[in-house]
Short mmCIF file of C-alpha atoms in Angstrom, two decimals:
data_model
loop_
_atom_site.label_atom_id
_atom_site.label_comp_id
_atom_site.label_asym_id
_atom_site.label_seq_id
_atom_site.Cartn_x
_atom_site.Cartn_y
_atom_site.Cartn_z
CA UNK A 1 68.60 84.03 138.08
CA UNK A 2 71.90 84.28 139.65
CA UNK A 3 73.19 82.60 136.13
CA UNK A 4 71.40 85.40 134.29
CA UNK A 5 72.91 88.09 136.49
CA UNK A 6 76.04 87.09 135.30
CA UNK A 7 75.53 87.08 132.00
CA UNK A 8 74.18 90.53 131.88
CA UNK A 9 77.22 91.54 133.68
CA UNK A 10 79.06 89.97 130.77
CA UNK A 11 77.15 91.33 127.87
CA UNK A 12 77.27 94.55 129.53
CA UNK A 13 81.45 94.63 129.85
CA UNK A 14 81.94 93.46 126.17
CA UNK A 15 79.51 90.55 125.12
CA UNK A 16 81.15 88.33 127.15
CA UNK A 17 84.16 87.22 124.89
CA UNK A 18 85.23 84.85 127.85
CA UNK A 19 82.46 82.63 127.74
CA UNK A 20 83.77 81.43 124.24
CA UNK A 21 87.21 82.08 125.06
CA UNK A 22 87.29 84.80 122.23
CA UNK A 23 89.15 87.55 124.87
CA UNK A 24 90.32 87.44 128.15
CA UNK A 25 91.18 84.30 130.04
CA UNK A 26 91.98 81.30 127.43
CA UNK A 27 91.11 77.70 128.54
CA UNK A 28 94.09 75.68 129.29
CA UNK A 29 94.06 73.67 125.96
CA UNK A 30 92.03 75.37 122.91
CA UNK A 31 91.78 73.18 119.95
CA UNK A 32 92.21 74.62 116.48
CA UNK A 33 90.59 72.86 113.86
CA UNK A 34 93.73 72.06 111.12
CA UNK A 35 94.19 74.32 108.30
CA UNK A 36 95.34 73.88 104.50
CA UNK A 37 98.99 74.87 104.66
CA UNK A 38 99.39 76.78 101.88
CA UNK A 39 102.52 74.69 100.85
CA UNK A 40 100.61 71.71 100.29
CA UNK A 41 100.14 70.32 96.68
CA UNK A 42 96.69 72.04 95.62
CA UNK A 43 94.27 69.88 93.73
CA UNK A 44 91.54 71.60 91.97
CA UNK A 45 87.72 69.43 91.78
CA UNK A 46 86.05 68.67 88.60
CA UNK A 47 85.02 72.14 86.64
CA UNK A 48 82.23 71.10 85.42
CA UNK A 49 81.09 74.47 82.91
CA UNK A 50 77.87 76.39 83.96
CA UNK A 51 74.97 76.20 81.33
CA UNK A 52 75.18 80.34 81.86
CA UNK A 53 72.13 81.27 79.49
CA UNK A 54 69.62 83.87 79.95
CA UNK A 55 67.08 81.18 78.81
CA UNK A 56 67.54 79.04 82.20
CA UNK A 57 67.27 82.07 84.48
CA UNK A 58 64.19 80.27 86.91
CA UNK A 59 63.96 83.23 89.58
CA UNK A 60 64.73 87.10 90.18
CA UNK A 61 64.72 88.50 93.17
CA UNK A 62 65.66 91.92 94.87
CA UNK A 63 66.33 92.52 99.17
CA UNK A 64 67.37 95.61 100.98
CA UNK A 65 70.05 94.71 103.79
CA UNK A 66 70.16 97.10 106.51
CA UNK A 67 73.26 98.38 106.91
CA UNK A 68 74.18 100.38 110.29
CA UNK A 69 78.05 102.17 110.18
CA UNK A 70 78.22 101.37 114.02
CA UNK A 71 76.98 98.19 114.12
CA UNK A 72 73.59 95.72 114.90
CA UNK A 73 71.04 97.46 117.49
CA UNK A 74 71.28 95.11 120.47
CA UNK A 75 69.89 97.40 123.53
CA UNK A 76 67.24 97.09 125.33
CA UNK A 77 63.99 99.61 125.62
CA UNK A 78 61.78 100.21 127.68
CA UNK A 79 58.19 101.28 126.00
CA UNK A 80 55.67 101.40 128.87
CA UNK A 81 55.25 98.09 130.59
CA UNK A 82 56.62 96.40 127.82
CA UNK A 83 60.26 95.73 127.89
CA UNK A 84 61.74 95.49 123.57
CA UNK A 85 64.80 93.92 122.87
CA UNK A 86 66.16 95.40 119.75
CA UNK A 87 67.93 92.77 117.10
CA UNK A 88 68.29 93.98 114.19
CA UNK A 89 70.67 95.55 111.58
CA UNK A 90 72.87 93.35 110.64
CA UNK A 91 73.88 94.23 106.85
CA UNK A 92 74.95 91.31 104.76
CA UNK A 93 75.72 89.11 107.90
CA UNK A 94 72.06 88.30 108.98
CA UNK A 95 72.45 84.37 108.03
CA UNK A 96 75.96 84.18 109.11
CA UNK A 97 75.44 85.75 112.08
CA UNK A 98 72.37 84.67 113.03
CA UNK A 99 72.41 82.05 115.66
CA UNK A 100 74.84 84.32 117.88
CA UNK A 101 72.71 87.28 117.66
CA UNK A 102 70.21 85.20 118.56
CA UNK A 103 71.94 84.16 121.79
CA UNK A 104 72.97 88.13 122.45
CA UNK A 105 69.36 88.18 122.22
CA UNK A 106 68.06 86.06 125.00
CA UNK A 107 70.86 86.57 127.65
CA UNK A 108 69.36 89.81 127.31
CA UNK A 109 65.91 88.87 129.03
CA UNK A 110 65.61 89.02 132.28
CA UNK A 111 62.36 86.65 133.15
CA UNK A 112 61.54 83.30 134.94
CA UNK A 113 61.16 80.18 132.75
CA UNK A 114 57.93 79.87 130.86
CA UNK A 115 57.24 83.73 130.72
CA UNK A 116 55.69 84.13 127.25
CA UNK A 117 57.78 85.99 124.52
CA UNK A 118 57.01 87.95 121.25
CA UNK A 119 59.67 87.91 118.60
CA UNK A 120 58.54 90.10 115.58
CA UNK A 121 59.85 89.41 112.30
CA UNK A 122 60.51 85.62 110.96
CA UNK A 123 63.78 86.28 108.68
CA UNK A 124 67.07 84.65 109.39
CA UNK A 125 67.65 86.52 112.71
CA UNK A 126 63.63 86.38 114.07
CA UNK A 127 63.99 82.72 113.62
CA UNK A 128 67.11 82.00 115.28
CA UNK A 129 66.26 84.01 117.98
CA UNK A 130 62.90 82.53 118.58
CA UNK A 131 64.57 79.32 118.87
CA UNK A 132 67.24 80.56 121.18
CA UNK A 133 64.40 81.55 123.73
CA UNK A 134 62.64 78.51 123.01
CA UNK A 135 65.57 76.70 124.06
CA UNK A 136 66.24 78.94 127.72
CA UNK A 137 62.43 77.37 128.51
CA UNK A 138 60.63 80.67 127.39
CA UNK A 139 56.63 80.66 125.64
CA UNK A 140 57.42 81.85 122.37
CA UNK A 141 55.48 83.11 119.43
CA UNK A 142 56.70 85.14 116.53
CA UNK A 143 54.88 87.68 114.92
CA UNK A 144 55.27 88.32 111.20
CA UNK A 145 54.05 90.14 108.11
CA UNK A 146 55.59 87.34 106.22
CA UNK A 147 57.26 84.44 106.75
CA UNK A 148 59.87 82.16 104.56
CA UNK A 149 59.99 82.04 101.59
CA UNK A 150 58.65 85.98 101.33
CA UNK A 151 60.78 87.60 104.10
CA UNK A 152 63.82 89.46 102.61
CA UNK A 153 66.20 86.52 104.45
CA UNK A 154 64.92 84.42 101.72
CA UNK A 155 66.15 86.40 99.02
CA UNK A 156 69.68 86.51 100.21
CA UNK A 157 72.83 84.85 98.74
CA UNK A 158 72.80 82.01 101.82
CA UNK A 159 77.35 81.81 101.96
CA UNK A 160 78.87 82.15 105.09
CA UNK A 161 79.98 86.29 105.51
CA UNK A 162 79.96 87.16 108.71
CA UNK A 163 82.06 90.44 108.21
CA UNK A 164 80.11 91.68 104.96
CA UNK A 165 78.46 95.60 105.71
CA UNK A 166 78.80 94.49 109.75
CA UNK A 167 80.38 97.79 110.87
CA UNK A 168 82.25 100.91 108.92
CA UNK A 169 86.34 100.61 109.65
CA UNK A 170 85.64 103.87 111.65
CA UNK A 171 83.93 101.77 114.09
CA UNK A 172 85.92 98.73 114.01
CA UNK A 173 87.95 98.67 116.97
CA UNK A 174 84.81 99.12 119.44
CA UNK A 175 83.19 96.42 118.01
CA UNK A 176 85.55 93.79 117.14
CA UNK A 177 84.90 91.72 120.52
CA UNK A 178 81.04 91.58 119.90
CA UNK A 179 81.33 90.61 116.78
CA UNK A 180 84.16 87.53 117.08
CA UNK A 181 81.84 86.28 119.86
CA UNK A 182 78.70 85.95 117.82
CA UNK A 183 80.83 84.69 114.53
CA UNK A 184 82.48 82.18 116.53
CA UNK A 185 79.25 81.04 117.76
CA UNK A 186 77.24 80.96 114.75
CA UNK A 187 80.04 79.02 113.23
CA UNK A 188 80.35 76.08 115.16
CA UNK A 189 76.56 76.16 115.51
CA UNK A 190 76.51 75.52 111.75
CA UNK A 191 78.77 72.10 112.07
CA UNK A 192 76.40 70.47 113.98
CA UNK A 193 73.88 71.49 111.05
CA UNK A 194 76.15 69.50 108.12
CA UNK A 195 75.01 66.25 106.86
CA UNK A 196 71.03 66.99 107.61
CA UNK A 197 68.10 65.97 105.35
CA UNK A 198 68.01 68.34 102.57
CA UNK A 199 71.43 69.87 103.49
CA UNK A 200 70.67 73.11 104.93
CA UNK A 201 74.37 73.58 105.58
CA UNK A 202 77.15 72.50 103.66
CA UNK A 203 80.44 73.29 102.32
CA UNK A 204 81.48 74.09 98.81
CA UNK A 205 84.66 75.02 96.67
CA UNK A 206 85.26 78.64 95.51
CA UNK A 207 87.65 80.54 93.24
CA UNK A 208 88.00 84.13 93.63
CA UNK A 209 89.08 85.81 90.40
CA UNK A 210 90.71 88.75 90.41
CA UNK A 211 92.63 91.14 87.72
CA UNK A 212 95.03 93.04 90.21
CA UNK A 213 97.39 91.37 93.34
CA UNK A 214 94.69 90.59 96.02
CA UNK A 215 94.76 93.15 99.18
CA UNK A 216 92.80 91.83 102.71
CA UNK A 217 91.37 94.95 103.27
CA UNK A 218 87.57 94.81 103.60
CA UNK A 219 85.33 96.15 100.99
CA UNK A 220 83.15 94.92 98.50
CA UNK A 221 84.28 97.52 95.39
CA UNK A 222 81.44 99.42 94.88
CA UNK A 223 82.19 103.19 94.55
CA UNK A 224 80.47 105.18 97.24
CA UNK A 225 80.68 102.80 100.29
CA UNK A 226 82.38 103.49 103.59
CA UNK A 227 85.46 101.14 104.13
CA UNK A 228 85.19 98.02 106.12
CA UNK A 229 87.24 95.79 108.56
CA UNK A 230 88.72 92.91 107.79
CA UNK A 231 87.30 90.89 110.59
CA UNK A 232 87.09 87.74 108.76
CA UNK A 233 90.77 87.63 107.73
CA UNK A 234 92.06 89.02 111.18
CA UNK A 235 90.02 87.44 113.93
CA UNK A 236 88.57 83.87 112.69
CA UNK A 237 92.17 83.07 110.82
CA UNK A 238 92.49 79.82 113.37
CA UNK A 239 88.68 78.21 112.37
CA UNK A 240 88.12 77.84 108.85
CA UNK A 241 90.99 76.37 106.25
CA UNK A 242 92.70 78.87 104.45
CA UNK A 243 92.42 80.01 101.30
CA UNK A 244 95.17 79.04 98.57
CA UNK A 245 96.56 80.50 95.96
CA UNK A 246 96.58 78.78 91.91
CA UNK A 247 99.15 78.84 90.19
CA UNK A 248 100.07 79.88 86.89
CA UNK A 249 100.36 76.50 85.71
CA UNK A 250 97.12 75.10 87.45
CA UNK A 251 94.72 78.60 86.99
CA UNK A 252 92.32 77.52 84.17
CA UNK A 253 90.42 81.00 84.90
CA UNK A 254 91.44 84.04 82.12
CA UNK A 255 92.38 86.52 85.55
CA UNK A 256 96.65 86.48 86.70
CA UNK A 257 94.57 86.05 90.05
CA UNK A 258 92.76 83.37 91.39
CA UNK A 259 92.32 81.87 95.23
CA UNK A 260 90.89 78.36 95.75
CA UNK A 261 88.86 78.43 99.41
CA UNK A 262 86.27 76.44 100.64
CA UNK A 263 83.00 78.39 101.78
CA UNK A 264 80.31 77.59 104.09
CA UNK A 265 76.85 77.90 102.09
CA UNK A 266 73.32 77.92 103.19
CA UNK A 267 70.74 76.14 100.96
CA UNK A 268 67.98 78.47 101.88
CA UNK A 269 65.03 77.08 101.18
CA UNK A 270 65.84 73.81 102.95
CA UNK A 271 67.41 75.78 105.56
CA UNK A 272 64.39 77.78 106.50
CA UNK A 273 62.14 75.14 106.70
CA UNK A 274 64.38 73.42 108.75
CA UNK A 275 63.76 76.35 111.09
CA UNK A 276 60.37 76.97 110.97
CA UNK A 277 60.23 72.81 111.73
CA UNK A 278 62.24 73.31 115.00
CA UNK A 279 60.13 76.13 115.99
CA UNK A 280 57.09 74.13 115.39
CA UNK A 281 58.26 70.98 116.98
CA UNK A 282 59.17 73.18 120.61
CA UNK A 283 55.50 74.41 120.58
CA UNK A 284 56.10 77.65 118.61
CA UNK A 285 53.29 79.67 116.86
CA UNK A 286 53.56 81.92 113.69
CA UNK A 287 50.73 85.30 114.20
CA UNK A 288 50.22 87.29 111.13
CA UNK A 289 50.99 90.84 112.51
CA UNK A 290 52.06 94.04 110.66
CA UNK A 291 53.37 96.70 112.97
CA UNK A 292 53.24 100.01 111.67
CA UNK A 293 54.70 101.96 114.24
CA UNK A 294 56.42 102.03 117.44
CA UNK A 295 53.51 102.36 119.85
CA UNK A 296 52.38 99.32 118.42
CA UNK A 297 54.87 97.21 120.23
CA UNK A 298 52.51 98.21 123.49
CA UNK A 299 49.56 96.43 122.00
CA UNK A 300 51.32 92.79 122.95
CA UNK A 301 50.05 90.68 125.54
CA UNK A 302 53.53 89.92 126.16
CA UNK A 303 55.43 92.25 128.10
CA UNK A 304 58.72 90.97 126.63
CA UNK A 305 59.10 91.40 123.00
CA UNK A 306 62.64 90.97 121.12
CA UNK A 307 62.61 93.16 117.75
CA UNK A 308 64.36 90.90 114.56
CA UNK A 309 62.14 93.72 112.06
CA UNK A 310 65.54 94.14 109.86
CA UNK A 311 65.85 96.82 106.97
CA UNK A 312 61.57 97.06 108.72
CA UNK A 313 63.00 98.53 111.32
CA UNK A 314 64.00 101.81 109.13
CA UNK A 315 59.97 102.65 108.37
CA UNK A 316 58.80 101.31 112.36
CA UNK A 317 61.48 103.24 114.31
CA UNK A 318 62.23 106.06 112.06
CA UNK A 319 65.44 104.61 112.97
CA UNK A 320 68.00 106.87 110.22
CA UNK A 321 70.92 104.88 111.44
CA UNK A 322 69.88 102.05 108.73
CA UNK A 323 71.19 102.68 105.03
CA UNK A 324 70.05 100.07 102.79
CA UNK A 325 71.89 98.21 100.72
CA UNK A 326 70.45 97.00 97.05
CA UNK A 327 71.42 93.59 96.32
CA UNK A 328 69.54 91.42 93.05
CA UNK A 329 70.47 88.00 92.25
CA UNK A 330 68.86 85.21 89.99
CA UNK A 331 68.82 81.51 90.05
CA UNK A 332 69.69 78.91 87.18
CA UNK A 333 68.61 75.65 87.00
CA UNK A 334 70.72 73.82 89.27
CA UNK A 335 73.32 71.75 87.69
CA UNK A 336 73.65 68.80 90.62
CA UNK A 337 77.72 68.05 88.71
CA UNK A 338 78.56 71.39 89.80
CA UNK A 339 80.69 71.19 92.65
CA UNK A 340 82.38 75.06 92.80
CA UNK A 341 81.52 78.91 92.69
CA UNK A 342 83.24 82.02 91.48
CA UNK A 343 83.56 85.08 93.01
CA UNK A 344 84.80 87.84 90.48
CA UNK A 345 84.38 90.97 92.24
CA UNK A 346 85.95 93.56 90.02
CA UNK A 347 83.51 92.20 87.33
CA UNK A 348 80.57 92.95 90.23
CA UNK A 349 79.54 88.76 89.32
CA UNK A 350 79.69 85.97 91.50
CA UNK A 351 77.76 82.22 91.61
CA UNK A 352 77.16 79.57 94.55
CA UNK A 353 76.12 76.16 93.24
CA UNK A 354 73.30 76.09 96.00
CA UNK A 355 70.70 73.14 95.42
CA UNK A 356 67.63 75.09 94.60
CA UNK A 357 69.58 76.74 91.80
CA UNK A 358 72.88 78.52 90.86
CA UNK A 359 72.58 81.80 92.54
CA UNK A 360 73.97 84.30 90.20
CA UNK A 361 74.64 87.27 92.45
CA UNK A 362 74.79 91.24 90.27
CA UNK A 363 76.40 94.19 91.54
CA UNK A 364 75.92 97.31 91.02
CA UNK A 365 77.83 100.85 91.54
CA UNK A 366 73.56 102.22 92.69
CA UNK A 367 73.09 99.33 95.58
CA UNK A 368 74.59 101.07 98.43
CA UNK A 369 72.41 103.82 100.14
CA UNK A 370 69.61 102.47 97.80
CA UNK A 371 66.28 101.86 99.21
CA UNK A 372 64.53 100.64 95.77
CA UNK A 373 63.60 97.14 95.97
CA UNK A 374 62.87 97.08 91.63
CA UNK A 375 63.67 94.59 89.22
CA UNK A 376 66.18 95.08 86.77
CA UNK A 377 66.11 92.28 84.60
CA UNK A 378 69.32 93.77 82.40
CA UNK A 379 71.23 93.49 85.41
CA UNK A 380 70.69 90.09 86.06
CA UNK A 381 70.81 88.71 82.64
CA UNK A 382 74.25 91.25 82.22
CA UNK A 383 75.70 89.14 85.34
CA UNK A 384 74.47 85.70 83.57
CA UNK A 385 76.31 86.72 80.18
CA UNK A 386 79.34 87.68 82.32
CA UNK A 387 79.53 84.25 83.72
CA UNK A 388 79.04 83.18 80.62
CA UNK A 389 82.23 85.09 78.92
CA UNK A 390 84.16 83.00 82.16
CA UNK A 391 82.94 79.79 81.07
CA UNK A 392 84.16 80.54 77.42
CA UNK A 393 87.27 81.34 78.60
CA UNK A 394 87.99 78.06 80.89
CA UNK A 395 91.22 76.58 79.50
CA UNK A 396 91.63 73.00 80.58
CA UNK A 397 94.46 72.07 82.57
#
């Protein structure tokens, strides 16, 4: 208990930056993992050409992230004799930040081992949390409407973002210590998960294309949305390899612009079993619930209850603070030769070369503030064709 005390103390001063050495104090010798000097020779991997046809489209799906301008909900309510954790909120970074929200989450409870605990909602964040609890020696079951692969984690892109619709640049400065402690946990959470059965996590080459001089300043171009920090590029610039310029000579892309970076992905559908197998192997158990409002939290048996509901959270809470965010992508056949992505975000088009198919991500000047979940099968095939156009204009060099 005395541990936990501290803790809260921690959390409540600033999340505790400390404990990961993210602010404050710095241990006497911090490693830094080495970087890709941007002088060195670059080498570019096989480009093996996406089959980009409308024909070998295999999937099409649609999820609402819920976007908050001042950040994730992370406080704690009281509701009776029930005490609810709130976790939720967390834009286009649920994945990436998922496994330090999770641990936000249970230094947040303040019970004695083996006091049972409800977490409701089984998407990215629900199942990382329930974990986390599992792991501090807590009874956990999870409560769900749906779980993987029907939640609206499964029908995300899966790449490492951590900073993507986190917090508006209005908001920035209050939150930047919060946020480098959970991104600096979730990443080196996701090393240990590199190598595994079905590679949940692994790493994979991108090129960002781009038709004007790139700028670091956060946004994602879509007319309409608030601007947003830079986290990524000014707080994590000592963990990850950096990202590389191609030149002229070497750029077999049709943009003046491209970047060569490697990116963290997330094969989701191997990665959320993976979870749901962990939770099952520490004793967990998946209820079908569907809360339809707020007093229903009271109807637990458990008197601690840690809410993951995401963009759910909008209809349960009434909570306005949550604008959604469209987002549609499709999947290709996978192509196991193809070894790289592109990210072309003044075209709106990107691709990952995840293993359960080539996620073709759309964008749209609509998605923001847009609570319609609808299929638009013209945007997705419009985003195929576009990756198409790239592949016809690959030059070899």
């Amino acid at each position: 208990m005395q541990r936990r005390h501290f803790i809260k103390q921690a959390v409540g001063a600033g999340l505790a930056g400390s404990l990961l050495g993210c602010a404050g104090r710095q241990p006497a010798t911090v490693y830094h993992p080495p970087l890709s000097p941007i002088e060195l020779p670059l080498s570019l991997p096989p480009l093996e050409k996406v089959e980009a046809r409308s024909d070998r489209i295999v999937a099409m799906n649609v999820c609402t992230r819920p976007f908050r301008a001042m950040g994730p909900r992370t406080d704690v309510e009281v509701m009776g004799n029930k005490t609810v954790i709130h976790n939720y909120g967390h834009g286009g970074s649920g994945w990436s930040l998922s496994w330090g929200a999770a641990a936000l989450a249970e230094k947040q409870i303040q019970a004695e081992a083996n006091t049972p605990v409800a977490v409701v909602g089984c998407g990215a964040i629900g199942l990382t949390t329930a974990i986390a609890c599992q792991r501090a020696g807590y009874q956990v079951t999870i409560y769900a409407k749906e779980r993987p692969p029907y939640v609206r984690s499964s029908y995300a892109t899966g790449i490492w973002s951590p900073d993507s619709r986190i917090v508006t640049l209005e908001h920035a400065s209050g939150y930047a210590q919060t946020w480098q402690w959970m991104a600096r946990l979730s990443y080196l959470r996701f090393q240990t998960l590199l190598g595994l059965p079905g590679h949940p996590v692994e790493w994979t080459t991108m090129f960002r294309m781009a038709d004007k001089p790139f700028s670091e300043k956060g946004g994602h171009n879509i007319p309409g949305e608030p601007p947003y920090p830079a986290y990524q590029h000014e707080l994590l610039n000592d963990l990850t390899p950096k990202a590389r310029n191609v030149p002229t000579e070497l750029n077999p892309f049709a943009t003046p612009y491209v970047r060569q970076f490697p990116l963290l992905m997330f094969n989701i559908s191997a990665y959320s079993q993976y979870l749901l197998d962990v939770f099952a192997r520490n004793g967990g158990v998946i209820v079908h619930r569907e809360l339809r409002q707020q007093d229903d939290f009271k109807h637990f048996d458990e008197s601690v209850i840690v809410n993951c509901t995401g963009y759910g959270a909008k209809a349960l809470l009434n909570d306005d603070t949550i604008t959604p965010v469209r987002g549609q992508t499709c999947k290709l056949i996978p192509q196991p030769g193809l070894q790289y992505g592109i990210q072309y975000f003044d075209k709106h088009t990107s691709f990952y070369p995840r293993r359960d198919g080539i996620l073709v991500q759309a964008g749209a000047e609509g998605d923001f503030n847009n609570p319609q979940a609808n299929l638009d099968p013209a945007e997705s095939i419009a985003a195929v064709n576009a990756i198409a156009d790239i592949m016809q204009s690959m030059r070899s060099v």
